[in-house]
C-alpha cells in the first residue's frame, strides 16, 4: 500500500491518500513505528501536491516527532527537507532556508553523497529565491561536483539549468546564462527529455531578449515551443506562446503576435477547464469512497439510533449533492460567459493592435520621409558648398602659383604648396566621409566583424592624426588599451577612431590634451572614450550633433572647417555593431565622446 501511495504522487494524490490510510492501519497493527513515520511523511508530500499546505506541515511534523523518538537521523533529515519544500512553495523563504540547512547538516554527518547533493540543491534554490545569489551559486556548484562524480546526468542538467537561472535573474551576465542553458539543453537532449530541452531553450531565449537580440530569442522560443509540444506540457507551452506574442509585438509583427496570443489564451482556458473538471472528479471520487466507508460502518450497527443518523446523513448528502450540482452548473455558465467575453476581447484587442500598427506605420513613414529630405538637403549642401569651397581654394592657389611663380621666392612657393597640400588633404578626407556615408545610406557597405585588438587599430589611426595634432602642439595619450579585444569591422573601427580624434584635435586649443581610454562593462561590451580639454559644446548644440536634419556646423579653434558628417557616420557605424555612442560636454572645459563595442 505504501508503494502504491508513492506511485500516485504525481498522478492522483487523492487516490494516493486512500492507500496511505490502508498502509498506516497495517503499520500500526504490526507495531512498526519507523514505517509508520515514513508513511506519515509521504502523506505530507501528497497533501502538498494537493495544495493543502497546513495539513502537509502537520503530517511532516508528526513524522519528525516520531523519527526523533526513534533517534533516526536520516528520517529526521527527510522530515526537515520536506518541511523546507512546503515553506518554499508557500513563499516563507527564510523558513525554507532554515529547514533545508538543517536537513543538509544531518545528511553531511551521515555521508550519503546523493542525499547531500539533493539538499545542497534545495538549499541553493531557497537562497536563490531570497536573491542571495552568491550563496546560491556556492551550493549549486557543490551539488554539481557530487552529481558529476556520480554521473547522475538528469540532476547534472537540472543544476546547469538552475545556475543559468541565477545568471538570468541577476541580469548581469547573460552570456554565462546562455552557456549554462546550453549545457543543460545538451544533457537533456542526450536523455531525450523534451521538457528539459524546451525549458532550457525557453530561458536561453529570455537571456537573448534581455540583450535585445530579438532574432536569436525568436529562434530559441520557436525551438522551445516544438519541444514543449512533444513533451505534452501545456503549462510550458502556454508560457512560450505568451513570450512569442510579446516578442512579435516588439518586432511589430502584429499578425504573428495575435496568432500566438490567441494560442496562449486558448491553452490557458483549457488548463483552467481541465483543472476544474479534474478537481471535481477527484472530489466526487473521494466523496464516493468516504460514503462507502461510512456505509460499511453503519451496517455494523443495527440499532434504531444509528439508522436515524444514517437517514439524516443521507438527507444531508443529498442536499450536498444538489448544492454541488447547482454550484457546478453556475460555475460552467460563468465559465462559458467568461470564455465568450475573452473571445470578444481578443477580437477587439486584435482590431486595436492592427489600427495602432497602421497609425505607427504612417508616423514612421512620415519620419523616414523627413529624414530622407534632410539627407538629400545635407548632400546637396556638401556638394554645393563644403566640397566646392576646398576645390575653389585649390584652384585659386594653383592659379596664383602659375601666374606669380617667377616673382615668388622659395619660402613663398613652399607656403603656397603647403596650403595646397592642406586643402587637398581636407578635401580627400571629406570625400572619404561622403563615400562611407553614401554606402551606409544605400546599405551597400561591407560589414565583416572580426576579433580585433584595440591598441593596434588606434595606433594605426593615430599615425594619420599625429601630424595635425603636433602642429597644434596637442598631446594624445592612450590608457588601458593593451590586451582589450573587440568584435568589430576593422575599416569601420578605423573610421570611428579617425573621426573622433580629428574632431577632438579640431576643437582643442594649442597646447591642449586628448586622452583615449577603454573599460570593460558587465553586459559583454567595451566602453571606449575620447576626451579633450577643448572648447566644449553647449547644451542646445548637443541635441543637434547626430541629427542629419539639423544644420550644425562650427569652426575649430584655429578656424578649421567641417561638415559634421564624420560624427553622424561614426554613430551609424557604432550602431551597426549594436553599440551606443554618447557625448558629455561642458562649455570651456572640454568634451568626452564614448562608444561601446561587443567584447570578442
GROMACS .gro file of C-alpha atoms in nm, residues 280 283-284 317-332:
model
   19
  280UNK     CA    1  -1.442   1.793  -0.930
  283UNK     CA    2  -1.370   1.535  -0.509
  284UNK     CA    3  -1.658   1.312  -0.623
  317UNK     CA    4  -2.560   1.416   0.143
  318UNK     CA    5  -2.850   1.455  -0.098
  319UNK     CA    6  -2.867   1.825  -0.017
  320UNK     CA    7  -2.491   1.848  -0.056
  321UNK     CA    8  -2.506   1.677  -0.397
  322UNK     CA    9  -2.783   1.915  -0.507
  323UNK     CA   10  -2.574   2.210  -0.387
  324UNK     CA   11  -2.269   2.077  -0.572
  325UNK     CA   12  -2.469   2.024  -0.893
  326UNK     CA   13  -2.615   2.373  -0.867
  327UNK     CA   14  -2.270   2.522  -0.799
  328UNK     CA   15  -2.120   2.334  -1.093
  329UNK     CA   16  -2.398   2.446  -1.325
  330UNK     CA   17  -2.347   2.804  -1.215
  331UNK     CA   18  -1.969   2.771  -1.249
  332UNK     CA   19  -1.999   2.625  -1.600
   0.00000   0.00000   0.00000
